[in-house]
mmCIF file of C-alpha atoms in Angstrom:
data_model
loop_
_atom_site.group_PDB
_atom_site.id
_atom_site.type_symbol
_atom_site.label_atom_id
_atom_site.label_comp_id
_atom_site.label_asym_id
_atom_site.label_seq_id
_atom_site.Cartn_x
_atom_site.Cartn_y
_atom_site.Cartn_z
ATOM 1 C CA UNK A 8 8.493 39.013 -37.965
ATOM 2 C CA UNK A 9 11.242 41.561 -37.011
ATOM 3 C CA UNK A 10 9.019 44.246 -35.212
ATOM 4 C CA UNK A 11 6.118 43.890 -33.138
ATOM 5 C CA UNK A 12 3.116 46.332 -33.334
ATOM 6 C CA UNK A 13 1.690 47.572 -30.111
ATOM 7 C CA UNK A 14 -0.315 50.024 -28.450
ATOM 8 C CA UNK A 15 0.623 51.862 -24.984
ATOM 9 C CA UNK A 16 -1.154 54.520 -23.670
ATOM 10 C CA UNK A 17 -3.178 55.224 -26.863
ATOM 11 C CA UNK A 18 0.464 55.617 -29.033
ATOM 12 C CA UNK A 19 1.266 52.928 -31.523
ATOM 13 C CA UNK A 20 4.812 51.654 -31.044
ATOM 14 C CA UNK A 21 7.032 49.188 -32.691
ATOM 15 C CA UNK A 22 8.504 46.613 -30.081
ATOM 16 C CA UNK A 23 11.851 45.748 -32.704
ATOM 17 C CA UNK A 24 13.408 42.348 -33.041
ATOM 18 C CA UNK A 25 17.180 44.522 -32.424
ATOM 19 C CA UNK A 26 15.946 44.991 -28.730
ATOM 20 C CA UNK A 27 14.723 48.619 -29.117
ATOM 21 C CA UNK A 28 11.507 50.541 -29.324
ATOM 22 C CA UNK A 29 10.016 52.714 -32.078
ATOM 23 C CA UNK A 30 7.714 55.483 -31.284
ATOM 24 C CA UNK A 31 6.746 56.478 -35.256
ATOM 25 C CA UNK A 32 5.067 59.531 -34.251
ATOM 26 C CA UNK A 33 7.626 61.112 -32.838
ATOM 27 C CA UNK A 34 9.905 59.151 -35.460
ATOM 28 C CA UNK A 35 12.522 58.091 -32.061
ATOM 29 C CA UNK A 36 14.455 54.960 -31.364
ATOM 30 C CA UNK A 37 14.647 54.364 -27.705
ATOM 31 C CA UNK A 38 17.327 52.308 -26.460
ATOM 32 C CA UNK A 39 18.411 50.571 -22.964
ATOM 33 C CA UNK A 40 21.470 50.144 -21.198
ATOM 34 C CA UNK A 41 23.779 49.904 -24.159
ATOM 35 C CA UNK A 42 26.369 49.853 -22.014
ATOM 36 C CA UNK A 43 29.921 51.536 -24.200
ATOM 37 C CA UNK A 44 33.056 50.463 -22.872
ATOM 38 C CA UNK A 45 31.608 47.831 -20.456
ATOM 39 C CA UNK A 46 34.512 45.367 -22.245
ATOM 40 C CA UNK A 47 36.844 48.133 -21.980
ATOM 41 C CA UNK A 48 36.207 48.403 -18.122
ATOM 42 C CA UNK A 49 36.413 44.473 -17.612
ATOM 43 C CA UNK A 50 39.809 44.738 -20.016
ATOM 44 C CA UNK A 51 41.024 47.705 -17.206
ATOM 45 C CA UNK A 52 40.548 45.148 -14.726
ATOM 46 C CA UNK A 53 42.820 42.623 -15.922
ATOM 47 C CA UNK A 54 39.645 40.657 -17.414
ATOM 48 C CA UNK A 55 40.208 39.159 -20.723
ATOM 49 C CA UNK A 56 37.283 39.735 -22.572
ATOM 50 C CA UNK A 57 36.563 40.413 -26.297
ATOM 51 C CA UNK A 58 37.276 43.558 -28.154
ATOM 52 C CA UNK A 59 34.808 45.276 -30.672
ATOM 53 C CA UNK A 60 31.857 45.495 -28.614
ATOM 54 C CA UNK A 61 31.587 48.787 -29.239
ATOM 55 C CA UNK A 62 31.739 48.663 -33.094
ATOM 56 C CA UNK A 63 29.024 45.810 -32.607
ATOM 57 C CA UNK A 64 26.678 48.370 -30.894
ATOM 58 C CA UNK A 65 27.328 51.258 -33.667
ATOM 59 C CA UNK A 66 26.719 48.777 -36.347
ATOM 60 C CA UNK A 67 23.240 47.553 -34.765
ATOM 61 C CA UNK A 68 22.475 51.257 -34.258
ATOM 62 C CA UNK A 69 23.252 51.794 -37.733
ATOM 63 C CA UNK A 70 21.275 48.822 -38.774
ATOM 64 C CA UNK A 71 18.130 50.287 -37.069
ATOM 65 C CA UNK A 72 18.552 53.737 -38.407
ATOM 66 C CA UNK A 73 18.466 52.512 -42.324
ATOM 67 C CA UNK A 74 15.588 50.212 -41.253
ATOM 68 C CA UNK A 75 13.587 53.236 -39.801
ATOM 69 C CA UNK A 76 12.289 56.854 -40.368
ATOM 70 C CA UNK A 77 14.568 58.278 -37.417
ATOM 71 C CA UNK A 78 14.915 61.868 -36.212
ATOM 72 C CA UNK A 79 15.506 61.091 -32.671
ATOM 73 C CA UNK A 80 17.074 58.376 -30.854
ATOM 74 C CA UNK A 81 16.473 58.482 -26.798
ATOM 75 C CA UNK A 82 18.863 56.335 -24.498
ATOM 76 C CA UNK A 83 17.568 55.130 -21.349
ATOM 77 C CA UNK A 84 20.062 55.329 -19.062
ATOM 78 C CA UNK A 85 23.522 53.659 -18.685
ATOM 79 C CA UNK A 86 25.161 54.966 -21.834
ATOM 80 C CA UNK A 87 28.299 54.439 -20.530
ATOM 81 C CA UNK A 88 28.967 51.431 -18.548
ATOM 82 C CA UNK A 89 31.906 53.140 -15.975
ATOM 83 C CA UNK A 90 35.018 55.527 -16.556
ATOM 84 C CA UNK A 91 37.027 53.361 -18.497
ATOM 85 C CA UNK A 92 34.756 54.185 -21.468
ATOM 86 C CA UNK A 93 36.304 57.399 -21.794
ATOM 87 C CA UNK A 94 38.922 55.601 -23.420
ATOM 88 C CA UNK A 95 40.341 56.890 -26.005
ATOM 89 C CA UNK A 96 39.360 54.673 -28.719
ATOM 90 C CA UNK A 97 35.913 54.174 -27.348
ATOM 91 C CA UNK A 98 35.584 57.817 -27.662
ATOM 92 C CA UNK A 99 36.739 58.061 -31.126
ATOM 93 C CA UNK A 100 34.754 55.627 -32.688
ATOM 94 C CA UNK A 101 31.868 57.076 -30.879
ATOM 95 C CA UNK A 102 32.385 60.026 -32.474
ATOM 96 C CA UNK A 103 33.260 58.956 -35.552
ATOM 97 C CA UNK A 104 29.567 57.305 -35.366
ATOM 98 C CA UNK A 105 28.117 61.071 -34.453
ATOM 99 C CA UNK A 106 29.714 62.605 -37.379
ATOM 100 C CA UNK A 107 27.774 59.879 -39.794
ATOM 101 C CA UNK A 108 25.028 61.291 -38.554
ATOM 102 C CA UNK A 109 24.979 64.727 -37.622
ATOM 103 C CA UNK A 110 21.377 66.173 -37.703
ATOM 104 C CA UNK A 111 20.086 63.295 -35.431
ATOM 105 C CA UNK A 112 18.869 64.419 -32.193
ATOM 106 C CA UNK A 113 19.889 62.614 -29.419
ATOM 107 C CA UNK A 114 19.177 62.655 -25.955
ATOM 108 C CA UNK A 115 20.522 60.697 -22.780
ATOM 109 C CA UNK A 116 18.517 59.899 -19.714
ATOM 110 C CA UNK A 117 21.221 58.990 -17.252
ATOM 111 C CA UNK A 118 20.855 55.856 -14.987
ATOM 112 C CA UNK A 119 23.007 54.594 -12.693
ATOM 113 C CA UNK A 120 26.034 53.721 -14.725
ATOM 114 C CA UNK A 121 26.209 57.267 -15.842
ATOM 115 C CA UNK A 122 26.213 58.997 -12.544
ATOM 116 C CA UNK A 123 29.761 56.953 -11.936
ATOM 117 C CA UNK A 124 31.379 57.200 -14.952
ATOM 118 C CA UNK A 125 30.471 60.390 -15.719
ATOM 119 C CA UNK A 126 28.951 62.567 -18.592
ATOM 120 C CA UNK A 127 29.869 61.437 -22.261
ATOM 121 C CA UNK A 128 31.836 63.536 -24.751
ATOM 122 C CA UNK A 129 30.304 67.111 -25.485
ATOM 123 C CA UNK A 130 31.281 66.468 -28.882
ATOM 124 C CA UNK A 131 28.763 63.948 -29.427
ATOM 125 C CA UNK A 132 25.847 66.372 -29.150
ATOM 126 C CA UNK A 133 23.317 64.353 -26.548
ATOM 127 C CA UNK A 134 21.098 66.084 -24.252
ATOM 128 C CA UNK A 135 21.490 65.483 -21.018
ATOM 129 C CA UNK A 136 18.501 64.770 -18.524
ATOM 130 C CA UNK A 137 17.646 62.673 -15.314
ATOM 131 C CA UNK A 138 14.652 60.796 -14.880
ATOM 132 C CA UNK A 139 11.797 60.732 -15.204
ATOM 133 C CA UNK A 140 11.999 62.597 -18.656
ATOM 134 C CA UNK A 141 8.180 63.231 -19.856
ATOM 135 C CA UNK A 142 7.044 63.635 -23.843
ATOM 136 C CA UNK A 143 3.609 62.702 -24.582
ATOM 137 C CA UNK A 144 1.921 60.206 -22.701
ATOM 138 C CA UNK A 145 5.328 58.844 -21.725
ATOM 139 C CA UNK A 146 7.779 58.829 -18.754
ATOM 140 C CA UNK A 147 11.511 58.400 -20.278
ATOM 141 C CA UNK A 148 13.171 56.730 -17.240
ATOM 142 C CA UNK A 149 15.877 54.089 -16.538
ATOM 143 C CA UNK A 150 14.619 52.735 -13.302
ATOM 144 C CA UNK A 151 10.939 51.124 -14.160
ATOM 145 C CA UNK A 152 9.989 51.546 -10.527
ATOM 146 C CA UNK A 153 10.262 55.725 -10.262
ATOM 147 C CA UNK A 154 7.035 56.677 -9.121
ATOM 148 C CA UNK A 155 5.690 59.267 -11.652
ATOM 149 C CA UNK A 156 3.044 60.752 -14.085
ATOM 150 C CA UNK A 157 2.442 58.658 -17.152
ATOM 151 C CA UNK A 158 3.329 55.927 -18.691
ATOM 152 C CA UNK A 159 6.784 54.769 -17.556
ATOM 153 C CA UNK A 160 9.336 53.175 -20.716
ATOM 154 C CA UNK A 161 12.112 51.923 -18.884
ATOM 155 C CA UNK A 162 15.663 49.681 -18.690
ATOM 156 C CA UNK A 163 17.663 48.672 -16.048
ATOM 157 C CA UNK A 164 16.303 45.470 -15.650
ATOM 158 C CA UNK A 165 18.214 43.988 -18.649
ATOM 159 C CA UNK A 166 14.687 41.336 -18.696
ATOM 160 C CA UNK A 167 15.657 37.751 -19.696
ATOM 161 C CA UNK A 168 12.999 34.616 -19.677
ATOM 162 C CA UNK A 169 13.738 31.294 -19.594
ATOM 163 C CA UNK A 170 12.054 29.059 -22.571
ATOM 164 C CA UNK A 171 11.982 26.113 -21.763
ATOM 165 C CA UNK A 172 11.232 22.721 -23.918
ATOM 166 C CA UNK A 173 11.113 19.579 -22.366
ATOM 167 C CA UNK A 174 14.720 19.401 -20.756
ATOM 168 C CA UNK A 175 15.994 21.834 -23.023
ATOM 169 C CA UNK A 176 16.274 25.333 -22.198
ATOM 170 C CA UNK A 177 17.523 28.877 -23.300
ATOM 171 C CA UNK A 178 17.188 32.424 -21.818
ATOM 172 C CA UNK A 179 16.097 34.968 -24.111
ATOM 173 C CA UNK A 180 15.752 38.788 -24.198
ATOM 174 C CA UNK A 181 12.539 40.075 -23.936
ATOM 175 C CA UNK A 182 10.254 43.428 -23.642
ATOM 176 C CA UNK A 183 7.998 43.110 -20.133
ATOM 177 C CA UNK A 184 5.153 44.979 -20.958
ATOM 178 C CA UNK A 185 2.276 45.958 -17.979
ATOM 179 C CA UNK A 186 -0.946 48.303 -17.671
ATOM 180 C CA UNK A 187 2.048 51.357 -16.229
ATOM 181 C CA UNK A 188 5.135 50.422 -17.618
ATOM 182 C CA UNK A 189 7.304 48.946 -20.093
ATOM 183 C CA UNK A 190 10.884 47.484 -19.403
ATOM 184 C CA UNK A 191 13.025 47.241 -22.271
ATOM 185 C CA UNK A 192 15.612 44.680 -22.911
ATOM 186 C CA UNK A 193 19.660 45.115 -22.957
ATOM 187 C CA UNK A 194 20.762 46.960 -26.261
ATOM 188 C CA UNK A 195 24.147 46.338 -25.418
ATOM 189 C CA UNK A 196 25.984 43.287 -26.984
ATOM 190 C CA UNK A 197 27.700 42.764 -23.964
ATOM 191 C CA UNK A 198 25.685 43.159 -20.836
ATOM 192 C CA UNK A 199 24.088 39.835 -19.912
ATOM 193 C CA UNK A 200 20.517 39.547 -18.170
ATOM 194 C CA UNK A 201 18.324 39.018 -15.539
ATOM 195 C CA UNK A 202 15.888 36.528 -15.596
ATOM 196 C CA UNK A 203 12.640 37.661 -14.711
ATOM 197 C CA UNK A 204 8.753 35.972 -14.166
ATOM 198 C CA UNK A 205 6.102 37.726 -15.513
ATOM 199 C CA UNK A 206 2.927 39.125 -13.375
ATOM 200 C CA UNK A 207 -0.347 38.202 -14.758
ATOM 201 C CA UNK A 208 -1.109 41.565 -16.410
ATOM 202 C CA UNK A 209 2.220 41.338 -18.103
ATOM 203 C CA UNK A 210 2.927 40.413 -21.580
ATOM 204 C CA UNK A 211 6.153 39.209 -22.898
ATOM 205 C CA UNK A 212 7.860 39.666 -26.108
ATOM 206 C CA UNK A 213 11.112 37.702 -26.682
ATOM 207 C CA UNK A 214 14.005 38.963 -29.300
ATOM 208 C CA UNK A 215 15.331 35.774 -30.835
ATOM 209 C CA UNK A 216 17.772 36.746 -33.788
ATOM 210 C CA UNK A 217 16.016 38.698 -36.237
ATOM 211 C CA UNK A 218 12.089 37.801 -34.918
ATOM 212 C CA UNK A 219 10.328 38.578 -32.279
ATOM 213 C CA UNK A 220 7.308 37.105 -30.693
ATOM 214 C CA UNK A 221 4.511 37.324 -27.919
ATOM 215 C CA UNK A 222 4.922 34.656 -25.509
ATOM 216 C CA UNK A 223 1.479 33.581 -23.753
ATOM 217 C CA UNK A 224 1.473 34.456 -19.852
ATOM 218 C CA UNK A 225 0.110 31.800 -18.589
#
């Protein structure tokens, strides 16, 4: 299956297989660290790293909003991975992305990343808040440990567990879901992970591909 029904704090979600989260009341996509012009950055550096990563994280986006009933898509945080992703054709194709789709609304709650590389484009039309931001039953924040009122959906972590078979094993991305808070994984197709051990009220869903599934905390 590519989407995982859940409930928290009496709302059904959808926990997707495309490492995002869909809140169908509210018909909103909410997305972690996705991290634009994090190769551009390493690139800057004198890093050789693969180009593109940004059309791979339009495409997904787009992929998700013919898949779903979307009005609004919230980003948790770390939208843009430093300054370098004011580059110019990071920008552009950004943009380019926006004017596809003009009447969504989209709002940014910044996280770390954001504070240093500063604000994105006005053009692109996001609203701008800092954590924790609060709609319904939830907080909106990028750090998952901000002490606040209701139930915290958050990123930062970029959450990664280790499967392991025998002497075989692979790290996966994967939603860490407790009785206060939710971390999200990575969005970003280039932003890596941190492996993480689950508490015993957590549940764990791991993205693999196009399915997702609960993993038994045992």
């Amino acid at each position: 299956m590519n989407a995982a029904s859940t409930e928290l704090a009496g709302e059904a979600v959808l926990l997707l297989a495309q490492k995002a989260l869909y809140w169908p009341r509210e018909r909103m996509l909410v997305i972690a660290d996705i991290h634009f012009g994090k190769a551009a950055s390493f690139r800057a550096l004198g890093i050789p790293v693969p180009r593109g990563t940004t059309t791979e994280n339009l495409e997904a986006l787009d992929a998700l909003l013919a898949a779903h009933d979307v009005r609004h898509v919230l980003f948790l945080g770390d939208f843009l991975h430093a300054k370098a992703a004011h580059a110019s054709a990071t920008v552009q194709a950004m943009l380019a992305w926006r004017a596809r789709h003009p009447d969504l609304v989209l709002t940014l709650v910044r996280g770390n990343h954001d504070k240093h590389a500063g604000d994105p484009a006005a053009q692109l039309g996001l609203a701008l808040v800092d954590e924790p931001y609060v709609l319904g039953p939830f907080a909106f924040c990028h750090h998952p440990d901000l002490a606040c009122d209701g139930y915290v959906l958050a990123g930062h972590v970029h959450p990664v567990y280790r499967l392991r078979a025998g002497r075989e094993s692979m790290r996966l991305p994967c939603f860490l879901v407790g009785p206060r808070r939710a971390i999200l994984p990575s969005f970003g197709s280039f932003t890596g992970g941190h492996e993480i051990e689950p508490a015993a009220e957590d549940r764990l869903y791991l993205a693999v591909e196009e399915a997702i599934f609960p993993l038994e905390n045992k």
